[in-house]
mmCIF file of N, CA and C in Angstrom:
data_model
loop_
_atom_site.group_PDB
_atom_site.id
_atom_site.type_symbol
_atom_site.label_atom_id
_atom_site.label_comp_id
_atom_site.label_asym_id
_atom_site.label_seq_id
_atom_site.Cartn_x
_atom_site.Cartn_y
_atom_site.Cartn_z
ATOM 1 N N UNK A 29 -91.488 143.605 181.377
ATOM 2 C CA UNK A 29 -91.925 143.011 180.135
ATOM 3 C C UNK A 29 -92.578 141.660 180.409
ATOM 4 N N UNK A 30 -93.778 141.303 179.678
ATOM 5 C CA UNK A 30 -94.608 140.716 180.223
ATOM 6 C C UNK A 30 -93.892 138.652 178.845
ATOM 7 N N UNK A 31 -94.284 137.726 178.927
ATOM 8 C CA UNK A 31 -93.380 137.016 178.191
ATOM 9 C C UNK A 31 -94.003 136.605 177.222
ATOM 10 N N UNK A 32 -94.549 137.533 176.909
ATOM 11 C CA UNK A 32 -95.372 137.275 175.482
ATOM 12 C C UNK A 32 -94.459 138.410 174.440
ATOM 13 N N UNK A 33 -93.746 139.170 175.186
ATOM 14 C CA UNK A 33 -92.777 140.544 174.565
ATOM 15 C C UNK A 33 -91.612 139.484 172.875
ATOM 16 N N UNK A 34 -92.153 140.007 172.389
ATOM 17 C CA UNK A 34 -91.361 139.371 171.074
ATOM 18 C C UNK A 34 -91.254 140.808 169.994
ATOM 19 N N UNK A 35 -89.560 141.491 169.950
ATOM 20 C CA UNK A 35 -89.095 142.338 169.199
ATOM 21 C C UNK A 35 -89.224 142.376 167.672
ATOM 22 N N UNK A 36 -89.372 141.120 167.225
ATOM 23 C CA UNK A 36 -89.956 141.049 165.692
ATOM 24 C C UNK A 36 -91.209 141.455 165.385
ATOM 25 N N UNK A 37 -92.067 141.721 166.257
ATOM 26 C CA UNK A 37 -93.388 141.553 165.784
ATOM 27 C C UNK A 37 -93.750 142.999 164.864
ATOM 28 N N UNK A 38 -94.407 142.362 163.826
ATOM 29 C CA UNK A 38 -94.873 143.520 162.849
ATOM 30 C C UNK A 38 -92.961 143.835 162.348
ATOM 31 N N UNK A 39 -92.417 143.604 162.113
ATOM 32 C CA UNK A 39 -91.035 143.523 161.332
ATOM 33 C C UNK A 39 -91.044 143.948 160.158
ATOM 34 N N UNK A 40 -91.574 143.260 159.660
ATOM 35 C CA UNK A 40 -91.817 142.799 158.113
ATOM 36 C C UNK A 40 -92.360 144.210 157.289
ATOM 37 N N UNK A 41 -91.460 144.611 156.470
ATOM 38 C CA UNK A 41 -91.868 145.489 155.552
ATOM 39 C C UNK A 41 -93.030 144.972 154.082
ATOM 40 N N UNK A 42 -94.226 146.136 154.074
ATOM 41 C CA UNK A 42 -95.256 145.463 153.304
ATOM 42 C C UNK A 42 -95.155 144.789 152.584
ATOM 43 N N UNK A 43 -93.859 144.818 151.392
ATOM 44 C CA UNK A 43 -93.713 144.656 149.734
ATOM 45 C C UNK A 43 -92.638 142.809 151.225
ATOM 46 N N UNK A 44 -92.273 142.932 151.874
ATOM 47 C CA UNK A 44 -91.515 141.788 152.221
ATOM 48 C C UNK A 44 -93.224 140.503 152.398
ATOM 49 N N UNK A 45 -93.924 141.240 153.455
ATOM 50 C CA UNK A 45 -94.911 140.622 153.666
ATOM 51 C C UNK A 45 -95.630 139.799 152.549
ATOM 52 N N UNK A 46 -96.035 141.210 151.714
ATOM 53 C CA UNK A 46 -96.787 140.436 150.677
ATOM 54 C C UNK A 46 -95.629 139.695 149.632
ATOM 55 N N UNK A 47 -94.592 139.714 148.956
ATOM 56 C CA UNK A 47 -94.116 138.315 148.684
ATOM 57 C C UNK A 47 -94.021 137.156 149.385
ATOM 58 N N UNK A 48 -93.970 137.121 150.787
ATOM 59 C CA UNK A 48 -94.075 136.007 151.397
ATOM 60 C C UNK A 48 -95.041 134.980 151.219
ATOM 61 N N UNK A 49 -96.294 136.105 151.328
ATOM 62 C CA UNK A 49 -97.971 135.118 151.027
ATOM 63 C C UNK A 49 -97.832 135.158 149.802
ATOM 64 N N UNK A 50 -97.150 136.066 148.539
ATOM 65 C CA UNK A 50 -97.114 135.021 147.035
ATOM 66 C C UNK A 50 -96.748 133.468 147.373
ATOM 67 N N UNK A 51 -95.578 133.273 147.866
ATOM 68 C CA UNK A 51 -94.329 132.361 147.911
ATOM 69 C C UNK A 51 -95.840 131.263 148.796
ATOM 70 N N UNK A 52 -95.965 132.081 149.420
ATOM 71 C CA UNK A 52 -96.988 130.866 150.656
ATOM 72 C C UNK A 52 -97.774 130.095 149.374
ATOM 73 N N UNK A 53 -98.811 131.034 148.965
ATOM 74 C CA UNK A 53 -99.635 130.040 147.878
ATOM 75 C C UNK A 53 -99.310 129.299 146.574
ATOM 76 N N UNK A 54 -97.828 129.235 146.395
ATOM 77 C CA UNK A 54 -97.134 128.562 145.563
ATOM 78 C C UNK A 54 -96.555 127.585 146.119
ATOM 79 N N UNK A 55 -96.091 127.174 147.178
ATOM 80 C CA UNK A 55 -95.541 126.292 148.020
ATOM 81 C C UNK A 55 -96.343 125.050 148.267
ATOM 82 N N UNK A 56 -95.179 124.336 148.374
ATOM 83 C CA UNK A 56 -96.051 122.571 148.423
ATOM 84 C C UNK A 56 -96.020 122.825 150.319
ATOM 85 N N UNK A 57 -97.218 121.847 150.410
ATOM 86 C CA UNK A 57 -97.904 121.805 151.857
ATOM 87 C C UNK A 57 -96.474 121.412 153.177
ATOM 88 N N UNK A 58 -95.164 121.145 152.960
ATOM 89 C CA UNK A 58 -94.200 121.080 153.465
ATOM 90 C C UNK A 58 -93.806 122.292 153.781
ATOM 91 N N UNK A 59 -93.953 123.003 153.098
ATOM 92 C CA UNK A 59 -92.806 124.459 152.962
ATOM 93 C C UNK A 59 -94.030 125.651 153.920
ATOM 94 N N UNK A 60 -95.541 125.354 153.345
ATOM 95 C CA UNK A 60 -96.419 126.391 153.629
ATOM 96 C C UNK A 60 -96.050 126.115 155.576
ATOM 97 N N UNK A 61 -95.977 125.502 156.176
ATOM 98 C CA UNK A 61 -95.985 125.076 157.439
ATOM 99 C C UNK A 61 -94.665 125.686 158.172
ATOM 100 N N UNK A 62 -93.495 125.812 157.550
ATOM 101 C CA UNK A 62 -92.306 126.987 157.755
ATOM 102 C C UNK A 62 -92.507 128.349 157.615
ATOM 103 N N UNK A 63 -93.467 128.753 156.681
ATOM 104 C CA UNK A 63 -93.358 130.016 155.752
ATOM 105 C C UNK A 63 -94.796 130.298 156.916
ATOM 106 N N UNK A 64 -95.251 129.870 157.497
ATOM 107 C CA UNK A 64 -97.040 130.112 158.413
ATOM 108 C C UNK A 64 -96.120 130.206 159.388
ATOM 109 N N UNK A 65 -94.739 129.846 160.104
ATOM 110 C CA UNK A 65 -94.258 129.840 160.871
ATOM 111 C C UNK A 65 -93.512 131.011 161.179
ATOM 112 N N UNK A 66 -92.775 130.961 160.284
ATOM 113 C CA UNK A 66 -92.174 132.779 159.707
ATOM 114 C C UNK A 66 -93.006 134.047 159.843
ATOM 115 N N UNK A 67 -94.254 133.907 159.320
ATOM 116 C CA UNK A 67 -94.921 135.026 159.233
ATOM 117 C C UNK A 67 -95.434 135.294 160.319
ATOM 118 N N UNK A 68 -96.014 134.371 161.497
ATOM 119 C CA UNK A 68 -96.489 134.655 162.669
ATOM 120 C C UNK A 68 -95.314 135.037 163.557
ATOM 121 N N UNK A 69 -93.652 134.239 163.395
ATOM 122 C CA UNK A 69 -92.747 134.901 164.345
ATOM 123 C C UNK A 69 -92.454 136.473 163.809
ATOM 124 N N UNK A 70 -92.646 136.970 162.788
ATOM 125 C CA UNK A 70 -92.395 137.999 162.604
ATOM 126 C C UNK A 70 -93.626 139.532 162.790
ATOM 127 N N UNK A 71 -94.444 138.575 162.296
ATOM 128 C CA UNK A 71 -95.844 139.365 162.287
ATOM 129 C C UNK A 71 -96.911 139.374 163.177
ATOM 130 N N UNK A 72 -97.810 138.653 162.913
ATOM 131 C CA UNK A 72 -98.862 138.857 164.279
ATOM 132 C C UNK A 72 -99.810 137.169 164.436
ATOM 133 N N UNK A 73 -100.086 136.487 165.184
ATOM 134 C CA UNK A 73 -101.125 135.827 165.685
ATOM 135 C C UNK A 73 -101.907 135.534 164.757
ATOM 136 N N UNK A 74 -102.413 136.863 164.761
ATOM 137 C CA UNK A 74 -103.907 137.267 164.093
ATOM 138 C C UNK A 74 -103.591 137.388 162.651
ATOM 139 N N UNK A 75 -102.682 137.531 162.529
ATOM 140 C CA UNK A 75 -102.123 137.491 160.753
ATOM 141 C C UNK A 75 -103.094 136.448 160.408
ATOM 142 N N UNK A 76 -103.858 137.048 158.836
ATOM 143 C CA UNK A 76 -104.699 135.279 157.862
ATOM 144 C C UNK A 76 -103.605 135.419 156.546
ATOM 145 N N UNK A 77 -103.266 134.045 156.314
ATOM 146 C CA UNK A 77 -102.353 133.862 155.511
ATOM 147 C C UNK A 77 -103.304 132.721 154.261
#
């Protein structure tokens, strides 16, 4: 396994995903910077949020 190997990735069930990016564009610029953090450890890089 090469060390880029991360077991969360793509995790996230759709209906989980997409409330997240609701929650993202409601969020004050503190919170969006956790929640951009979340979604890439769970999801992908390349994720646009």
């Amino acid at each position: 396994m090469g060390g880029h190997y991360n077991p969360h990735v793509n995790s996230l069930m759709p209906k989980e995903l997409e409330t997240l990016k609701e929650v993202y564009e409601e969020a004050e610029d503190r919170h969006k910077e956790v929640l951009t953090q979340i979604l890439h450890k769970y999801e992908s890089d390349k994720l646009e949020i």
